[in-house]
Short mmCIF file of C-alpha atoms in Angstrom, two decimals:
data_model
loop_
_atom_site.label_atom_id
_atom_site.label_comp_id
_atom_site.label_asym_id
_atom_site.label_seq_id
_atom_site.Cartn_x
_atom_site.Cartn_y
_atom_site.Cartn_z
CA MET A 1 -20.11 11.97 51.84
CA LYS A 2 -17.49 9.31 51.63
CA PHE A 3 -19.80 7.77 49.12
CA TRP A 4 -19.49 10.67 46.52
CA LYS A 5 -15.71 11.01 46.92
CA LYS A 6 -15.36 6.90 45.92
CA VAL A 7 -17.60 7.64 43.01
CA GLY A 8 -15.65 10.71 41.87
CA LEU A 9 -12.39 9.04 42.33
CA LEU A 10 -13.68 6.10 40.53
CA VAL A 11 -14.70 8.10 37.45
CA LEU A 12 -11.63 10.17 37.57
CA THR A 13 -9.36 7.17 37.34
CA MET A 14 -11.60 5.67 34.42
CA MET A 15 -11.24 8.94 32.48
CA LEU A 16 -7.12 8.80 32.86
CA CYS A 17 -7.16 5.12 31.64
CA VAL A 18 -9.36 6.00 28.57
CA GLY A 19 -6.99 8.74 28.10
CA SER A 20 -4.17 7.05 28.52
CA VAL A 21 -5.36 4.33 25.75
CA LEU A 22 -6.43 6.69 23.43
CA ALA A 23 -2.69 8.39 23.56
CA ALA A 24 -1.16 5.24 23.23
CA ASP A 25 -3.27 4.43 20.21
CA SER A 26 -2.42 7.90 18.61
CA ASN A 27 1.28 7.05 19.15
CA LYS A 28 1.08 3.25 17.55
CA ILE A 29 -0.78 4.92 14.43
CA ALA A 30 1.90 7.68 14.07
CA ARG A 31 4.57 4.95 14.52
CA GLU A 32 2.92 2.87 11.93
CA LYS A 33 2.72 5.59 9.46
CA LEU A 34 6.37 6.32 9.92
CA GLU A 35 7.47 2.71 9.27
CA ILE A 36 5.35 2.83 6.10
CA ARG A 37 6.86 5.95 4.96
CA ASN A 38 10.65 4.76 5.59
CA LYS A 39 9.58 1.67 3.45
CA VAL A 40 8.25 3.89 0.79
CA ALA A 41 11.45 6.05 0.79
CA THR A 42 13.69 2.83 0.81
CA THR A 43 11.69 1.38 -1.79
CA LEU A 44 11.84 4.40 -4.21
CA GLU A 45 15.51 4.60 -3.86
CA ASN A 46 15.94 1.06 -4.78
CA LEU A 47 14.08 1.56 -8.00
CA TYR A 48 15.75 4.66 -8.63
CA GLU A 49 19.16 2.85 -8.40
CA LEU A 50 17.78 0.07 -10.74
CA LYS A 51 15.80 2.39 -13.20
CA PRO A 52 16.97 5.72 -13.01
CA ARG A 53 14.28 6.97 -15.55
CA ALA A 54 11.65 5.93 -12.93
CA LYS A 55 12.80 9.09 -10.70
CA ARG A 56 11.52 11.69 -13.66
CA VAL A 57 8.49 9.44 -14.30
CA ILE A 58 7.17 9.46 -10.70
CA ALA A 59 7.86 13.01 -10.19
CA GLU A 60 6.11 14.20 -13.17
CA CYS A 61 3.13 11.81 -12.94
CA PRO A 62 -0.15 12.83 -11.09
CA GLY A 63 0.18 10.38 -8.71
CA TYR A 64 1.70 7.02 -7.49
CA ALA A 65 1.64 4.18 -4.71
CA VAL A 66 4.25 2.01 -3.21
CA PHE A 67 3.31 -1.22 -1.53
CA VAL A 68 5.96 -3.41 0.29
CA ASN A 69 4.25 -6.94 0.18
CA SER A 70 5.01 -10.48 1.43
CA GLY A 71 3.70 -13.74 -0.18
CA TYR A 72 3.78 -17.45 0.75
CA ARG A 73 3.00 -20.67 -1.34
CA ALA A 74 2.37 -23.80 0.37
CA ILE A 75 1.80 -26.41 -2.29
CA VAL A 76 -1.66 -25.51 -3.65
CA TRP A 77 -2.70 -22.70 -1.61
CA GLY A 78 -1.00 -19.45 -1.43
CA GLY A 79 -1.50 -15.59 -0.10
CA GLY A 80 0.06 -12.65 0.99
CA HIS A 81 -0.11 -9.29 2.40
CA GLY A 82 1.39 -5.83 2.45
CA ARG A 83 1.05 -1.94 3.39
CA GLY A 84 1.56 0.96 1.23
CA LEU A 85 1.09 4.42 0.52
CA ALA A 86 -0.48 6.48 -2.47
CA ARG A 87 0.57 9.63 -3.24
CA ASN A 88 -0.88 12.32 -5.19
CA ASN A 89 1.66 14.55 -6.75
CA ARG A 90 -0.68 17.58 -7.70
CA THR A 91 -2.04 17.93 -4.15
CA GLY A 92 0.32 16.31 -1.74
CA GLU A 93 -2.30 14.20 -0.32
CA GLU A 94 -1.19 10.55 1.36
CA VAL A 95 -3.75 7.76 1.37
CA PHE A 96 -2.42 4.59 3.30
CA MET A 97 -3.45 1.29 2.07
CA LYS A 98 -3.38 -2.35 2.34
CA MET A 99 -3.08 -5.41 -0.23
CA GLY A 100 -4.36 -8.94 -0.09
CA GLU A 101 -3.30 -11.56 -2.46
CA TYR A 102 -4.92 -15.06 -2.86
CA SER A 103 -3.73 -17.58 -4.93
CA VAL A 104 -4.47 -21.38 -5.92
CA GLY A 105 -1.99 -23.63 -8.11
CA LEU A 106 1.03 -25.39 -7.67
CA GLY A 107 3.96 -23.88 -6.06
CA LEU A 108 6.23 -23.44 -3.04
CA GLY A 109 8.12 -20.71 -1.29
CA ALA A 110 8.04 -17.19 0.33
CA LYS A 111 9.00 -13.94 -0.91
CA GLU A 112 9.26 -10.25 -0.14
CA TYR A 113 8.73 -7.94 -2.89
CA ALA A 114 7.82 -3.94 -3.53
CA MET A 115 5.39 -2.93 -6.27
CA VAL A 116 5.37 0.81 -7.28
CA PHE A 117 2.20 1.76 -9.17
CA VAL A 118 2.47 5.21 -11.62
CA PHE A 119 -0.95 6.56 -12.52
CA GLY A 120 -1.32 8.54 -15.67
CA THR A 121 -4.14 10.77 -14.98
CA GLN A 122 -5.76 12.27 -11.82
CA ASP A 123 -8.75 10.08 -12.69
CA ALA A 124 -6.76 6.48 -12.67
CA TYR A 125 -4.96 8.03 -8.94
CA TYR A 126 -8.65 8.79 -7.38
CA LYS A 127 -10.06 5.57 -8.55
CA PHE A 128 -7.33 3.38 -7.22
CA VAL A 129 -7.34 5.19 -3.56
CA ASN A 130 -11.35 5.61 -3.22
CA SER A 131 -12.55 2.37 -5.02
CA GLY A 132 -9.64 0.22 -4.28
CA TRP A 133 -8.33 -2.15 -7.26
CA LYS A 134 -8.52 -5.83 -8.08
CA PHE A 135 -6.12 -7.71 -10.27
CA GLY A 136 -6.81 -11.45 -11.05
CA ALA A 137 -6.97 -14.12 -13.66
CA GLU A 138 -9.23 -12.51 -15.75
CA GLY A 139 -6.96 -9.14 -16.03
CA GLU A 140 -4.80 -8.72 -18.67
CA LEU A 141 -0.95 -7.86 -18.38
CA THR A 142 0.55 -5.87 -21.29
CA ALA A 143 4.53 -5.89 -21.39
CA LYS A 144 4.59 -2.59 -23.76
CA ASP A 145 2.39 0.26 -24.00
CA ARG A 146 3.24 1.78 -27.46
CA GLU A 147 1.87 5.13 -26.25
CA SER A 148 4.13 5.60 -23.68
CA GLY A 149 7.39 4.68 -25.48
CA GLY A 150 10.62 4.12 -23.42
CA ALA A 151 9.19 6.71 -20.76
CA TYR A 152 7.95 3.53 -18.51
CA GLU A 153 10.82 1.49 -19.48
CA GLY A 154 10.77 -1.51 -17.05
CA ALA A 155 7.24 -0.99 -15.85
CA VAL A 156 4.39 -3.05 -16.86
CA CYS A 157 0.89 -1.95 -17.99
CA VAL A 158 -1.62 -3.41 -15.81
CA GLY A 159 -4.87 -1.14 -16.45
CA ARG A 160 -5.80 2.07 -18.14
CA GLU A 161 -3.19 4.76 -17.02
CA ILE A 162 -1.80 2.62 -14.90
CA TRP A 163 1.84 1.03 -14.80
CA VAL A 164 3.61 -1.26 -12.29
CA TYR A 165 7.34 -1.69 -11.49
CA GLN A 166 8.07 -4.73 -9.45
CA MET A 167 11.04 -5.47 -7.48
CA ALA A 168 11.81 -8.50 -5.37
CA THR A 169 13.58 -7.79 -2.15
CA ARG A 170 13.95 -11.30 -0.50
CA GLY A 171 13.11 -14.68 -0.84
CA LEU A 172 12.27 -17.44 -3.43
CA MET A 173 9.24 -18.76 -5.15
CA ALA A 174 8.48 -21.30 -7.74
CA SER A 175 4.62 -21.34 -8.80
CA VAL A 176 2.06 -21.64 -11.49
CA ASP A 177 -1.19 -20.40 -10.34
CA LEU A 178 -4.10 -18.32 -10.65
CA LYS A 179 -3.85 -15.11 -8.29
CA GLY A 180 -6.35 -12.53 -6.97
CA THR A 181 -5.02 -9.31 -5.64
CA GLU A 182 -6.74 -6.37 -4.01
CA TYR A 183 -5.53 -2.87 -2.94
CA TYR A 184 -7.69 -0.92 -0.81
CA ARG A 185 -7.74 1.78 1.94
CA ASN A 186 -6.43 1.39 5.03
CA LYS A 187 -9.17 2.78 7.21
CA LYS A 188 -7.47 2.84 10.39
CA LEU A 189 -4.44 5.10 9.15
CA SER A 190 -6.52 6.90 6.40
CA PRO A 191 -10.10 7.21 7.08
CA LYS A 192 -12.22 8.99 4.47
#
């Protein structure tokens, strides 16, 4: 009888431990989501202060994504990472995302910056959050889009129906490089 009591006590203890770990992980995920949402709200407030028209553009577009990123440059190699949130204005869906950046060239420094993507169509939004998005040396950056006129003032067209506002928040970097940047779904915070 003593043997089965010990086995039962051991099983109960293991179940309590597993439950505690799962609850702690759930709390960690909730805190991480809250931190990202707060950074997104602060970034949008800063953008609206710098570019008041952006508030209307973001409110009326099919979707947008906000990333807070940090990057470094050490002579020849560089890189960066970031976290963000994509929001579908039509459905209210939120998708937590990540960003990775890799570069080769000459430079030195570190910086923290924010990027706000504005999607002109639902299709552009869905492709971004479901398939990810890559930008690199092969990409083409257009400073002005004739179709949008002044609506996206201060934003850069980086793809079909995708505009970006970029704001440096901290740091200094001087570099000449070839850069590859990838945006993708954070599977831990936003599983499909």
